[in-house]
PDB file of C-alpha atoms in Angstrom:
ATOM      1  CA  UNK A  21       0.000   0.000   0.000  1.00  0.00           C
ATOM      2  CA  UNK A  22       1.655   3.500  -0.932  1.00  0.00           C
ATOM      3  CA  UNK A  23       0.851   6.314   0.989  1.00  0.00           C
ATOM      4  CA  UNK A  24       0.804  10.387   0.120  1.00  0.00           C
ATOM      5  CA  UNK A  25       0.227  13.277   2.546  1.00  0.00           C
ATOM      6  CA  UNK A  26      -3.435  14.346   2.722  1.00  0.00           C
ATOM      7  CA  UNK A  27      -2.167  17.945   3.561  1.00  0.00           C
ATOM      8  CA  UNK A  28      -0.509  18.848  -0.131  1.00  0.00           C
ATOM      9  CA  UNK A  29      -3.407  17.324  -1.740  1.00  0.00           C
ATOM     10  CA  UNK A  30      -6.909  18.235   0.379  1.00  0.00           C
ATOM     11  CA  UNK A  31      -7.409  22.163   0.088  1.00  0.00           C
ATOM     12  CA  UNK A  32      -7.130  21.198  -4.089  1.00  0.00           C
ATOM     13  CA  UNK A  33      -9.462  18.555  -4.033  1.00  0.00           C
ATOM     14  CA  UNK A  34     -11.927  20.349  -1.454  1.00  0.00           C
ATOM     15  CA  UNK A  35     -12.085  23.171  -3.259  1.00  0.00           C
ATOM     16  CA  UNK A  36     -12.694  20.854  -6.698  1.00  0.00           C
ATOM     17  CA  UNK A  37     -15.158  18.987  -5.207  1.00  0.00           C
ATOM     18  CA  UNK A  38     -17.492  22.149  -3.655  1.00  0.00           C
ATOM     19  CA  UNK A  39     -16.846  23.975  -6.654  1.00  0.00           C
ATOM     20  CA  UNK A  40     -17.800  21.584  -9.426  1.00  0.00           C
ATOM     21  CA  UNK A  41     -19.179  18.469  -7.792  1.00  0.00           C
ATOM     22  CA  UNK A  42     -21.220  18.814  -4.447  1.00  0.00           C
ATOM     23  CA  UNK A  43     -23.693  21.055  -5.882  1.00  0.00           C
ATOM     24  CA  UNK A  44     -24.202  18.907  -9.606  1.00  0.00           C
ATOM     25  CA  UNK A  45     -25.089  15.741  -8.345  1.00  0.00           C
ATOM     26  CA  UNK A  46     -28.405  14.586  -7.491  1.00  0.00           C
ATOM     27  CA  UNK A  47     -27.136  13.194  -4.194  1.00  0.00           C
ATOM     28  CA  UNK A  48     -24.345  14.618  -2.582  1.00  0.00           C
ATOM     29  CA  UNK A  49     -21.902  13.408  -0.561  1.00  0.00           C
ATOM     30  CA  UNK A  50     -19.007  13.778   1.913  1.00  0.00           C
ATOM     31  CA  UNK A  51     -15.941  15.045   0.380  1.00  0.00           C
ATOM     32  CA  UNK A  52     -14.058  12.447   1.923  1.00  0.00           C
ATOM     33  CA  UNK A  53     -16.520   9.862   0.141  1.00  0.00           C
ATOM     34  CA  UNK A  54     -16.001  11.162  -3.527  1.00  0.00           C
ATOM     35  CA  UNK A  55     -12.213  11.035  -2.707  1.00  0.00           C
ATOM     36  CA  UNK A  56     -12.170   7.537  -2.223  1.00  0.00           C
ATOM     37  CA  UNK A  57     -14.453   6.365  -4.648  1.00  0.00           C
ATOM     38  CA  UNK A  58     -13.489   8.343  -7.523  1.00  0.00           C
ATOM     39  CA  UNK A  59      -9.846   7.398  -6.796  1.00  0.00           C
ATOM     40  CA  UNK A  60     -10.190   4.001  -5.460  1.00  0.00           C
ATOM     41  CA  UNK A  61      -8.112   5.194  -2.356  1.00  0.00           C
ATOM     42  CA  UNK A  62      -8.623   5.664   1.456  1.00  0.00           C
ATOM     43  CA  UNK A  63      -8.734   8.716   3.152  1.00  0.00           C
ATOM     44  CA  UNK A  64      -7.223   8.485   6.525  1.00  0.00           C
ATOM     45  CA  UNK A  65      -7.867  12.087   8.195  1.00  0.00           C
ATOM     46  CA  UNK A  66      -6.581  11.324  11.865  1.00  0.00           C
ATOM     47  CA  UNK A  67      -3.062   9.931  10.061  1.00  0.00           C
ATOM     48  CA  UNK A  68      -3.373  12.869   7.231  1.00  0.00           C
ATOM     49  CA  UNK A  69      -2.728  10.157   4.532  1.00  0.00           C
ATOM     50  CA  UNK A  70      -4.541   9.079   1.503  1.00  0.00           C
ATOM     51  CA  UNK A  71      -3.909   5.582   0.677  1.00  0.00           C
ATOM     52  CA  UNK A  72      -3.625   3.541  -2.632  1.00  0.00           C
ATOM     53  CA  UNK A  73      -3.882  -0.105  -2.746  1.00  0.00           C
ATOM     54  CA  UNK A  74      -2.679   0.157  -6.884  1.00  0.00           C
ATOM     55  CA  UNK A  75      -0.317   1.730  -8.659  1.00  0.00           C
ATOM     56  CA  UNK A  76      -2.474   2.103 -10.995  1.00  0.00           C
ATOM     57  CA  UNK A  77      -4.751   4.281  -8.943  1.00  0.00           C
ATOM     58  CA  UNK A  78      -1.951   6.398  -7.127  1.00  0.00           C
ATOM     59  CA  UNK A  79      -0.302   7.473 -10.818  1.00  0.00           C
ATOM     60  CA  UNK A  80      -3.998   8.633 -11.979  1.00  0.00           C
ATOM     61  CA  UNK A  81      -4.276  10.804  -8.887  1.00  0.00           C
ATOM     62  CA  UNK A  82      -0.906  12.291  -9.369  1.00  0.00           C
ATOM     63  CA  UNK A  83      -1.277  12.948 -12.263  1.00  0.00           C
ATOM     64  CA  UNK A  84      -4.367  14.754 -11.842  1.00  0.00           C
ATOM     65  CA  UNK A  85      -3.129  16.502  -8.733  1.00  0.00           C
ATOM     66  CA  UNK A  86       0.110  17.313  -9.066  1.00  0.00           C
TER      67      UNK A  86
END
């Protein structure tokens, strides 16, 4: 399992989320919730990680976020 810090990442993908996501979709969630399904990841807020089981998955959220 590879691990990034929450902290460079979350104000980016917060902002994202409230700005182009919460209010669009028929049933909103937590933040924290589209995270980890849209990136197949787990956010761990009391460690300040994000965790990636794949590769895979980790790369497409760099890329995306870096």
């Amino acid at each position: 399992m590879k691990h990034i810090a929450m902290d460079d990442y979350w104000e980016r993908l917060t902002d994202y989320y409230y700005d182009n996501v919460h209010w669009e979709d028929p049933s909103p969630k937590y933040c924290t919730t589209w995270v980890e399904d849209t990136y197949n990841c787990v956010v761990d807020k009391d460690k300040r990680r994000i965790s990636f089981e794949s590769d895979r998955d980790l790369t497409k959220f760099l890329f995306q976020w870096m």
